[in-house]
Amino acid sequence: MSSPDDWAARIGRRLRLRDLGVLVTVAREGTMAKAAHRLSISQPAVSKAIADLEANLGLKLFDRGPQGVRPTLYGEALLARSVAAFDELHQAVRELDYLSHRTAGEVRLGCNESLAAALLPAVVRTLNDEHPGLTLHVTQMSRPITEEARRLRDREVEFIIARGVFAVPEDDLDVELLFEEPLLLIAGAASRWATDPPNGLADLLTAPWVLYPPGEPPGTLVDEAFRAQGLPPPDRGVTTSSFYLRQQLLETGDYVTVAPRCMLAVFNARQPTVAALPIDLGIALRPVAIYTLRNRTLSPLARTTIDTVRSTSTGLR
Protein backbone atom coordinates (compact mmCIF):
# COMPACT_ATOMS: atom_id res chain seq x y z
CA MET A 1 0.00 0.00 0.00
CA SER A 2 1.28 3.47 -0.90
CA SER A 3 2.17 5.82 1.93
CA PRO A 4 0.65 9.34 2.12
CA ASP A 5 4.00 10.75 0.94
CA ASP A 6 3.97 8.41 -2.08
CA TRP A 7 0.41 9.46 -2.92
CA ALA A 8 1.29 13.17 -2.75
CA ALA A 9 4.32 12.73 -4.98
CA ARG A 10 2.69 10.39 -7.51
CA ILE A 11 -0.87 11.70 -7.74
CA GLY A 12 -1.82 14.43 -5.27
CA ARG A 13 0.36 17.15 -6.72
CA ARG A 14 -0.86 16.38 -10.25
CA LEU A 15 -4.57 15.93 -9.54
CA ARG A 16 -6.09 19.27 -10.47
CA LEU A 17 -9.45 20.52 -9.25
CA ARG A 18 -10.21 21.79 -12.75
CA ASP A 19 -9.79 18.29 -14.19
CA LEU A 20 -12.16 16.86 -11.60
CA GLY A 21 -14.67 19.52 -12.61
CA VAL A 22 -14.33 18.39 -16.22
CA LEU A 23 -14.82 14.77 -15.09
CA VAL A 24 -18.12 15.64 -13.38
CA THR A 25 -19.37 17.62 -16.38
CA VAL A 26 -18.49 14.87 -18.88
CA ALA A 27 -20.37 12.31 -16.77
CA ARG A 28 -23.44 14.55 -16.54
CA GLU A 29 -23.48 15.53 -20.23
CA GLY A 30 -22.65 12.09 -21.61
CA THR A 31 -20.30 13.25 -24.38
CA MET A 32 -17.05 15.18 -24.61
CA ALA A 33 -18.61 17.62 -27.10
CA LYS A 34 -21.55 18.47 -24.85
CA ALA A 35 -19.22 18.86 -21.86
CA ALA A 36 -17.01 21.23 -23.88
CA HIS A 37 -20.05 23.31 -24.82
CA ARG A 38 -21.24 23.39 -21.20
CA LEU A 39 -17.80 24.48 -19.97
CA SER A 40 -17.17 26.89 -22.88
CA ILE A 41 -13.84 25.25 -23.72
CA SER A 42 -12.66 23.20 -26.69
CA GLN A 43 -13.37 19.50 -27.02
CA PRO A 44 -9.63 18.67 -27.23
CA ALA A 45 -9.19 20.45 -23.87
CA VAL A 46 -11.89 18.25 -22.36
CA SER A 47 -10.38 15.09 -23.83
CA LYS A 48 -6.92 16.08 -22.54
CA ALA A 49 -8.24 16.70 -19.01
CA ILE A 50 -9.80 13.23 -18.89
CA ALA A 51 -6.71 11.63 -20.43
CA ASP A 52 -4.48 13.36 -17.86
CA LEU A 53 -6.66 12.09 -15.03
CA GLU A 54 -6.57 8.53 -16.36
CA ALA A 55 -2.79 8.71 -16.83
CA ASN A 56 -2.17 10.09 -13.33
CA LEU A 57 -4.42 7.49 -11.71
CA GLY A 58 -3.40 4.64 -13.98
CA LEU A 59 -7.06 3.70 -14.40
CA LYS A 60 -9.67 3.95 -17.15
CA LEU A 61 -12.43 6.31 -16.02
CA PHE A 62 -14.76 6.22 -19.05
CA ASP A 63 -15.83 3.70 -21.65
CA ARG A 64 -16.05 5.41 -25.04
CA GLY A 65 -18.70 4.46 -27.61
CA PRO A 66 -20.51 5.87 -30.64
CA GLN A 67 -23.31 7.20 -28.40
CA GLY A 68 -20.96 8.94 -25.96
CA VAL A 69 -19.14 7.97 -22.79
CA ARG A 70 -20.11 6.05 -19.65
CA PRO A 71 -18.19 6.03 -16.37
CA THR A 72 -16.37 2.82 -15.54
CA LEU A 73 -16.44 1.33 -12.05
CA TYR A 74 -13.37 3.47 -11.25
CA GLY A 75 -14.99 6.52 -12.79
CA GLU A 76 -18.14 6.06 -10.70
CA ALA A 77 -16.06 5.86 -7.51
CA LEU A 78 -14.11 9.03 -8.34
CA LEU A 79 -17.29 10.84 -9.42
CA ALA A 80 -19.06 10.13 -6.14
CA ARG A 81 -16.19 11.68 -4.17
CA SER A 82 -15.75 14.54 -6.64
CA VAL A 83 -19.42 15.57 -6.47
CA ALA A 84 -19.21 15.54 -2.67
CA ALA A 85 -15.95 17.52 -2.71
CA PHE A 86 -17.35 20.21 -5.02
CA ASP A 87 -20.48 20.41 -2.91
CA GLU A 88 -18.41 20.98 0.23
CA LEU A 89 -16.44 23.71 -1.55
CA HIS A 90 -19.66 25.32 -2.74
CA GLN A 91 -21.05 25.21 0.78
CA ALA A 92 -17.84 26.76 2.10
CA VAL A 93 -18.16 29.69 -0.32
CA ARG A 94 -21.80 30.13 0.66
CA GLU A 95 -20.86 30.06 4.34
CA LEU A 96 -18.21 32.74 3.80
CA ASP A 97 -20.79 34.81 1.94
CA TYR A 98 -23.24 34.33 4.80
CA LEU A 99 -20.63 35.30 7.39
CA SER A 100 -19.85 38.48 5.48
CA HIS A 101 -23.49 39.50 4.80
CA ARG A 102 -25.48 37.54 7.42
CA THR A 103 -28.83 37.93 5.63
CA ALA A 104 -27.96 37.05 2.02
CA GLY A 105 -27.64 33.70 0.27
CA GLU A 106 -29.68 30.91 -1.25
CA VAL A 107 -31.21 27.63 -0.12
CA ARG A 108 -32.39 24.77 -2.33
CA LEU A 109 -35.01 22.39 -1.01
CA GLY A 110 -37.45 19.81 -2.32
CA CYS A 111 -41.10 19.66 -1.28
CA ASN A 112 -44.31 18.14 -2.59
CA GLU A 113 -47.16 20.40 -3.65
CA SER A 114 -49.48 19.96 -0.69
CA LEU A 115 -46.76 20.62 1.90
CA ALA A 116 -45.46 23.53 -0.16
CA ALA A 117 -48.94 25.09 -0.16
CA ALA A 118 -49.72 24.40 3.50
CA LEU A 119 -46.34 24.92 5.15
CA LEU A 120 -43.96 26.99 3.05
CA PRO A 121 -45.84 30.33 2.81
CA ALA A 122 -45.45 30.90 6.56
CA VAL A 123 -41.83 29.73 6.37
CA VAL A 124 -41.09 32.17 3.55
CA ARG A 125 -42.70 35.09 5.38
CA THR A 126 -40.60 34.45 8.48
CA LEU A 127 -37.39 34.07 6.49
CA ASN A 128 -38.08 37.24 4.46
CA ASP A 129 -38.42 39.22 7.67
CA GLU A 130 -35.21 37.87 9.19
CA HIS A 131 -33.14 37.29 6.03
CA PRO A 132 -34.33 39.72 3.34
CA GLY A 133 -31.48 38.76 1.00
CA LEU A 134 -32.36 35.06 1.00
CA THR A 135 -33.38 33.33 -2.23
CA LEU A 136 -35.31 30.11 -1.70
CA HIS A 137 -35.30 27.62 -4.59
CA VAL A 138 -38.14 25.08 -4.19
CA THR A 139 -38.16 21.97 -6.37
CA GLN A 140 -41.58 20.33 -6.57
CA MET A 141 -41.58 16.59 -5.93
CA SER A 142 -44.31 14.02 -6.43
CA ARG A 143 -42.57 10.65 -6.21
CA PRO A 144 -41.92 8.58 -3.06
CA ILE A 145 -38.97 9.72 -0.98
CA THR A 146 -37.10 6.54 -1.90
CA GLU A 147 -37.04 7.87 -5.48
CA GLU A 148 -36.65 11.57 -4.75
CA ALA A 149 -33.64 10.95 -2.49
CA ARG A 150 -31.43 10.95 -5.58
CA ARG A 151 -31.84 14.75 -5.62
CA LEU A 152 -30.06 14.84 -2.27
CA ARG A 153 -27.31 12.54 -3.49
CA ASP A 154 -26.85 14.59 -6.66
CA ARG A 155 -26.71 17.76 -4.53
CA GLU A 156 -29.66 19.29 -6.36
CA VAL A 157 -31.27 20.18 -3.02
CA GLU A 158 -29.97 20.48 0.53
CA PHE A 159 -32.98 18.95 2.20
CA ILE A 160 -36.42 17.57 1.38
CA ILE A 161 -39.73 18.02 3.19
CA ALA A 162 -41.89 15.02 2.36
CA ARG A 163 -44.15 12.26 3.52
CA GLY A 164 -42.54 8.88 3.88
CA VAL A 165 -42.52 5.53 5.54
CA PHE A 166 -40.50 4.62 8.60
CA ALA A 167 -37.94 3.38 8.85
CA VAL A 168 -36.60 4.71 5.56
CA PRO A 169 -34.52 1.96 3.97
CA GLU A 170 -31.81 4.28 2.66
CA ASP A 171 -28.93 4.16 5.15
CA ASP A 172 -27.36 7.41 3.86
CA LEU A 173 -30.33 9.58 4.90
CA ASP A 174 -31.09 11.33 8.17
CA VAL A 175 -34.79 11.71 8.96
CA GLU A 176 -36.43 14.11 11.40
CA LEU A 177 -40.14 13.61 12.03
CA LEU A 178 -42.11 16.87 12.05
CA PHE A 179 -45.68 15.63 12.52
CA GLU A 180 -48.17 12.98 11.41
CA GLU A 181 -51.47 13.62 9.66
CA PRO A 182 -54.39 11.63 8.25
CA LEU A 183 -55.51 11.30 4.65
CA LEU A 184 -59.08 12.61 4.43
CA LEU A 185 -61.94 11.90 2.07
CA ILE A 186 -63.23 15.30 0.91
CA ALA A 187 -65.87 16.80 -1.36
CA GLY A 188 -67.19 20.23 -2.22
CA ALA A 189 -68.99 21.93 0.69
CA ALA A 190 -72.10 22.38 -1.48
CA SER A 191 -71.97 18.94 -3.08
CA ARG A 192 -74.54 16.23 -2.49
CA TRP A 193 -71.89 14.21 -0.66
CA ALA A 194 -71.43 16.95 1.94
CA THR A 195 -75.15 17.71 2.33
CA ASP A 196 -76.16 14.04 2.45
CA PRO A 197 -73.02 12.16 3.58
CA PRO A 198 -72.48 8.61 2.28
CA ASN A 199 -72.51 5.72 4.73
CA GLY A 200 -69.32 4.16 3.41
CA LEU A 201 -66.97 3.71 0.47
CA ALA A 202 -69.48 1.48 -1.32
CA ASP A 203 -71.74 4.52 -1.77
CA LEU A 204 -68.93 6.29 -3.63
CA LEU A 205 -68.20 3.63 -6.25
CA THR A 206 -70.23 5.50 -8.87
CA ALA A 207 -69.09 8.97 -7.80
CA PRO A 208 -66.85 11.03 -10.08
CA TRP A 209 -63.40 11.00 -8.49
CA VAL A 210 -60.37 13.25 -8.74
CA LEU A 211 -57.71 10.53 -8.69
CA TYR A 212 -53.94 10.65 -8.45
CA PRO A 213 -51.67 9.49 -11.28
CA PRO A 214 -50.71 5.79 -11.12
CA GLY A 215 -47.92 5.08 -8.68
CA GLU A 216 -48.30 8.24 -6.58
CA PRO A 217 -48.72 7.27 -2.91
CA PRO A 218 -52.16 8.84 -2.20
CA GLY A 219 -53.68 6.96 -5.12
CA THR A 220 -52.25 3.60 -4.10
CA LEU A 221 -53.55 4.14 -0.55
CA VAL A 222 -57.05 4.83 -1.86
CA ASP A 223 -56.94 1.63 -3.92
CA GLU A 224 -55.88 -0.31 -0.84
CA ALA A 225 -58.70 1.24 1.24
CA PHE A 226 -61.33 0.06 -1.26
CA ARG A 227 -59.81 -3.41 -1.64
CA ALA A 228 -59.66 -3.79 2.15
CA GLN A 229 -63.47 -3.60 2.10
CA GLY A 230 -63.77 -6.03 -0.79
CA LEU A 231 -64.53 -3.27 -3.29
CA PRO A 232 -62.91 -2.43 -6.62
CA PRO A 233 -60.94 0.85 -6.69
CA PRO A 234 -62.74 3.85 -8.19
CA ASP A 235 -62.03 4.48 -11.87
CA ARG A 236 -64.38 7.32 -12.90
CA GLY A 237 -63.37 10.95 -13.09
CA VAL A 238 -60.12 12.84 -13.55
CA THR A 239 -56.51 11.87 -12.90
CA THR A 240 -54.21 14.73 -11.91
CA SER A 241 -51.44 15.80 -9.52
CA SER A 242 -52.68 19.41 -9.54
CA PHE A 243 -54.23 20.58 -6.30
CA TYR A 244 -55.52 23.71 -8.06
CA LEU A 245 -57.51 21.62 -10.57
CA ARG A 246 -58.62 19.37 -7.71
CA GLN A 247 -60.00 22.36 -5.82
CA GLN A 248 -61.80 23.79 -8.84
CA LEU A 249 -63.53 20.48 -9.56
CA LEU A 250 -64.59 20.04 -5.94
CA GLU A 251 -66.02 23.55 -5.78
CA THR A 252 -68.06 23.23 -8.98
CA GLY A 253 -69.32 19.64 -8.98
CA ASP A 254 -69.99 16.44 -7.11
CA TYR A 255 -66.42 15.16 -7.32
CA VAL A 256 -64.76 13.43 -4.38
CA THR A 257 -61.08 12.99 -3.68
CA VAL A 258 -58.60 12.40 -0.88
CA ALA A 259 -56.14 14.95 0.44
CA PRO A 260 -53.87 15.31 3.47
CA ARG A 261 -55.45 17.15 6.37
CA CYS A 262 -53.18 20.17 5.92
CA MET A 263 -54.84 20.91 2.56
CA LEU A 264 -58.24 21.63 4.16
CA ALA A 265 -56.96 24.95 5.46
CA VAL A 266 -55.47 25.74 2.04
CA PHE A 267 -58.69 24.91 0.17
CA ASN A 268 -60.76 26.89 2.68
CA ALA A 269 -58.38 29.82 3.10
CA ARG A 270 -60.85 32.43 1.81
CA GLN A 271 -64.16 30.71 2.44
CA PRO A 272 -65.38 27.17 3.19
CA THR A 273 -65.36 25.45 -0.19
CA VAL A 274 -64.64 21.82 0.71
CA ALA A 275 -65.56 19.53 3.59
CA ALA A 276 -64.20 16.30 5.02
CA LEU A 277 -66.62 13.41 4.75
CA PRO A 278 -67.25 11.29 7.89
CA ILE A 279 -65.74 8.09 6.49
CA ASP A 280 -62.66 6.47 7.98
CA LEU A 281 -60.46 5.27 5.14
CA GLY A 282 -58.57 2.96 7.47
CA ILE A 283 -55.29 4.52 6.39
CA ALA A 284 -52.60 4.98 9.05
CA LEU A 285 -51.36 8.46 9.93
CA ARG A 286 -48.81 9.61 7.38
CA PRO A 287 -45.51 11.00 8.74
CA VAL A 288 -44.12 14.30 7.44
CA ALA A 289 -40.38 14.63 7.87
CA ILE A 290 -37.23 16.49 6.89
CA TYR A 291 -34.77 14.36 4.93
CA THR A 292 -31.09 15.25 4.67
CA LEU A 293 -28.05 13.47 3.33
CA ARG A 294 -26.01 11.96 6.13
CA ASN A 295 -22.55 13.47 6.61
CA ARG A 296 -23.29 16.37 4.24
CA THR A 297 -22.45 19.80 5.63
CA LEU A 298 -25.48 22.08 5.37
CA SER A 299 -25.07 25.80 4.76
CA PRO A 300 -25.92 28.15 7.65
CA LEU A 301 -29.00 29.42 5.83
CA ALA A 302 -30.16 25.85 5.15
CA ARG A 303 -29.91 25.15 8.88
CA THR A 304 -31.80 28.38 9.60
CA THR A 305 -34.49 27.40 7.08
CA ILE A 306 -34.86 23.98 8.70
CA ASP A 307 -35.23 25.65 12.11
CA THR A 308 -38.02 27.81 10.66
CA VAL A 309 -39.72 24.78 9.12
CA ARG A 310 -39.62 23.05 12.52
CA SER A 311 -41.23 25.97 14.36
CA THR A 312 -43.83 26.58 11.64
CA SER A 313 -44.86 22.93 11.41
CA THR A 314 -46.11 22.95 15.01
CA GLY A 315 -49.29 24.57 13.70
CA LEU A 316 -49.99 21.54 11.50
CA ARG A 317 -49.71 18.89 14.21
Coordinates of C-alpha atoms in Angstrom, one line a residue, residues 62-290:
F62 CA -14.8 6.2 -19.0
D63 CA -15.8 3.7 -21.6
R64 CA -16.0 5.4 -25.0
G65 CA -18.7 4.5 -27.6
P66 CA -20.5 5.9 -30.6
Q67 CA -23.3 7.2 -28.4
G68 CA -21.0 8.9 -26.0
V69 CA -19.1 8.0 -22.8
R70 CA -20.1 6.0 -19.7
P71 CA -18.2 6.0 -16.4
T72 CA -16.4 2.8 -15.5
L73 CA -16.4 1.3 -12.1
Y74 CA -13.4 3.5 -11.2
G75 CA -15.0 6.5 -12.8
E76 CA -18.1 6.1 -10.7
A77 CA -16.1 5.9 -7.5
L78 CA -14.1 9.0 -8.3
L79 CA -17.3 10.8 -9.4
A80 CA -19.1 10.1 -6.1
R81 CA -16.2 11.7 -4.2
S82 CA -15.8 14.5 -6.6
V83 CA -19.4 15.6 -6.5
A84 CA -19.2 15.5 -2.7
A85 CA -16.0 17.5 -2.7
F86 CA -17.4 20.2 -5.0
D87 CA -20.5 20.4 -2.9
E88 CA -18.4 21.0 0.2
L89 CA -16.4 23.7 -1.6
H90 CA -19.7 25.3 -2.7
Q91 CA -21.1 25.2 0.8
A92 CA -17.8 26.8 2.1
V93 CA -18.2 29.7 -0.3
R94 CA -21.8 30.1 0.7
E95 CA -20.9 30.1 4.3
L96 CA -18.2 32.7 3.8
D97 CA -20.8 34.8 1.9
Y98 CA -23.2 34.3 4.8
L99 CA -20.6 35.3 7.4
S100 CA -19.9 38.5 5.5
H101 CA -23.5 39.5 4.8
R102 CA -25.5 37.5 7.4
T103 CA -28.8 37.9 5.6
A104 CA -28.0 37.0 2.0
G105 CA -27.6 33.7 0.3
E106 CA -29.7 30.9 -1.3
V107 CA -31.2 27.6 -0.1
R108 CA -32.4 24.8 -2.3
L109 CA -35.0 22.4 -1.0
G110 CA -37.5 19.8 -2.3
C111 CA -41.1 19.7 -1.3
N112 CA -44.3 18.1 -2.6
E113 CA -47.2 20.4 -3.7
S114 CA -49.5 20.0 -0.7
L115 CA -46.8 20.6 1.9
A116 CA -45.5 23.5 -0.2
A117 CA -48.9 25.1 -0.2
A118 CA -49.7 24.4 3.5
L119 CA -46.3 24.9 5.2
L120 CA -44.0 27.0 3.0
P121 CA -45.8 30.3 2.8
A122 CA -45.4 30.9 6.6
V123 CA -41.8 29.7 6.4
V124 CA -41.1 32.2 3.5
R125 CA -42.7 35.1 5.4
T126 CA -40.6 34.5 8.5
L127 CA -37.4 34.1 6.5
N128 CA -38.1 37.2 4.5
D129 CA -38.4 39.2 7.7
E130 CA -35.2 37.9 9.2
H131 CA -33.1 37.3 6.0
P132 CA -34.3 39.7 3.3
G133 CA -31.5 38.8 1.0
L134 CA -32.4 35.1 1.0
T135 CA -33.4 33.3 -2.2
L136 CA -35.3 30.1 -1.7
H137 CA -35.3 27.6 -4.6
V138 CA -38.1 25.1 -4.2
T139 CA -38.2 22.0 -6.4
Q140 CA -41.6 20.3 -6.6
M141 CA -41.6 16.6 -5.9
S142 CA -44.3 14.0 -6.4
R143 CA -42.6 10.6 -6.2
P144 CA -41.9 8.6 -3.1
I145 CA -39.0 9.7 -1.0
T146 CA -37.1 6.5 -1.9
E147 CA -37.0 7.9 -5.5
E148 CA -36.7 11.6 -4.8
A149 CA -33.6 11.0 -2.5
R150 CA -31.4 11.0 -5.6
R151 CA -31.8 14.7 -5.6
L152 CA -30.1 14.8 -2.3
R153 CA -27.3 12.5 -3.5
D154 CA -26.9 14.6 -6.7
R155 CA -26.7 17.8 -4.5
E156 CA -29.7 19.3 -6.4
V157 CA -31.3 20.2 -3.0
E158 CA -30.0 20.5 0.5
F159 CA -33.0 18.9 2.2
I160 CA -36.4 17.6 1.4
I161 CA -39.7 18.0 3.2
A162 CA -41.9 15.0 2.4
R163 CA -44.2 12.3 3.5
G164 CA -42.5 8.9 3.9
V165 CA -42.5 5.5 5.5
F166 CA -40.5 4.6 8.6
A167 CA -37.9 3.4 8.8
V168 CA -36.6 4.7 5.6
P169 CA -34.5 2.0 4.0
E170 CA -31.8 4.3 2.7
D171 CA -28.9 4.2 5.1
D172 CA -27.4 7.4 3.9
L173 CA -30.3 9.6 4.9
D174 CA -31.1 11.3 8.2
V175 CA -34.8 11.7 9.0
E176 CA -36.4 14.1 11.4
L177 CA -40.1 13.6 12.0
L178 CA -42.1 16.9 12.0
F179 CA -45.7 15.6 12.5
E180 CA -48.2 13.0 11.4
E181 CA -51.5 13.6 9.7
P182 CA -54.4 11.6 8.2
L183 CA -55.5 11.3 4.7
L184 CA -59.1 12.6 4.4
L185 CA -61.9 11.9 2.1
I186 CA -63.2 15.3 0.9
A187 CA -65.9 16.8 -1.4
G188 CA -67.2 20.2 -2.2
A189 CA -69.0 21.9 0.7
A190 CA -72.1 22.4 -1.5
S191 CA -72.0 18.9 -3.1
R192 CA -74.5 16.2 -2.5
W193 CA -71.9 14.2 -0.7
A194 CA -71.4 16.9 1.9
T195 CA -75.1 17.7 2.3
D196 CA -76.2 14.0 2.5
P197 CA -73.0 12.2 3.6
P198 CA -72.5 8.6 2.3
N199 CA -72.5 5.7 4.7
G200 CA -69.3 4.2 3.4
L201 CA -67.0 3.7 0.5
A202 CA -69.5 1.5 -1.3
D203 CA -71.7 4.5 -1.8
L204 CA -68.9 6.3 -3.6
L205 CA -68.2 3.6 -6.2
T206 CA -70.2 5.5 -8.9
A207 CA -69.1 9.0 -7.8
P208 CA -66.9 11.0 -10.1
W209 CA -63.4 11.0 -8.5
V210 CA -60.4 13.2 -8.7
L211 CA -57.7 10.5 -8.7
Y212 CA -53.9 10.6 -8.4
P213 CA -51.7 9.5 -11.3
P214 CA -50.7 5.8 -11.1
G215 CA -47.9 5.1 -8.7
E216 CA -48.3 8.2 -6.6
P217 CA -48.7 7.3 -2.9
P218 CA -52.2 8.8 -2.2
G219 CA -53.7 7.0 -5.1
T220 CA -52.3 3.6 -4.1
L221 CA -53.5 4.1 -0.5
V222 CA -57.1 4.8 -1.9
D223 CA -56.9 1.6 -3.9
E224 CA -55.9 -0.3 -0.8
A225 CA -58.7 1.2 1.2
F226 CA -61.3 0.1 -1.3
R227 CA -59.8 -3.4 -1.6
A228 CA -59.7 -3.8 2.2
Q229 CA -63.5 -3.6 2.1
G230 CA -63.8 -6.0 -0.8
L231 CA -64.5 -3.3 -3.3
P232 CA -62.9 -2.4 -6.6
P233 CA -60.9 0.8 -6.7
P234 CA -62.7 3.9 -8.2
D235 CA -62.0 4.5 -11.9
R236 CA -64.4 7.3 -12.9
G237 CA -63.4 11.0 -13.1
V238 CA -60.1 12.8 -13.5
T239 CA -56.5 11.9 -12.9
T240 CA -54.2 14.7 -11.9
S241 CA -51.4 15.8 -9.5
S242 CA -52.7 19.4 -9.5
F243 CA -54.2 20.6 -6.3
Y244 CA -55.5 23.7 -8.1
L245 CA -57.5 21.6 -10.6
R246 CA -58.6 19.4 -7.7
Q247 CA -60.0 22.4 -5.8
Q248 CA -61.8 23.8 -8.8
L249 CA -63.5 20.5 -9.6
L250 CA -64.6 20.0 -5.9
E251 CA -66.0 23.5 -5.8
T252 CA -68.1 23.2 -9.0
G253 CA -69.3 19.6 -9.0
D254 CA -70.0 16.4 -7.1
Y255 CA -66.4 15.2 -7.3
V256 CA -64.8 13.4 -4.4
T257 CA -61.1 13.0 -3.7
V258 CA -58.6 12.4 -0.9
A259 CA -56.1 14.9 0.4
P260 CA -53.9 15.3 3.5
R261 CA -55.5 17.2 6.4
C262 CA -53.2 20.2 5.9
M263 CA -54.8 20.9 2.6
L264 CA -58.2 21.6 4.2
A265 CA -57.0 25.0 5.5
V266 CA -55.5 25.7 2.0
F267 CA -58.7 24.9 0.2
N268 CA -60.8 26.9 2.7
A269 CA -58.4 29.8 3.1
R270 CA -60.9 32.4 1.8
Q271 CA -64.2 30.7 2.4
P272 CA -65.4 27.2 3.2
T273 CA -65.4 25.4 -0.2
V274 CA -64.6 21.8 0.7
A275 CA -65.6 19.5 3.6
A276 CA -64.2 16.3 5.0
L277 CA -66.6 13.4 4.7
P278 CA -67.3 11.3 7.9
I279 CA -65.7 8.1 6.5
D280 CA -62.7 6.5 8.0
L281 CA -60.5 5.3 5.1
G282 CA -58.6 3.0 7.5
I283 CA -55.3 4.5 6.4
A284 CA -52.6 5.0 9.0
L285 CA -51.4 8.5 9.9
R286 CA -48.8 9.6 7.4
P287 CA -45.5 11.0 8.7
V288 CA -44.1 14.3 7.4
A289 CA -40.4 14.6 7.9
I290 CA -37.2 16.5 6.9

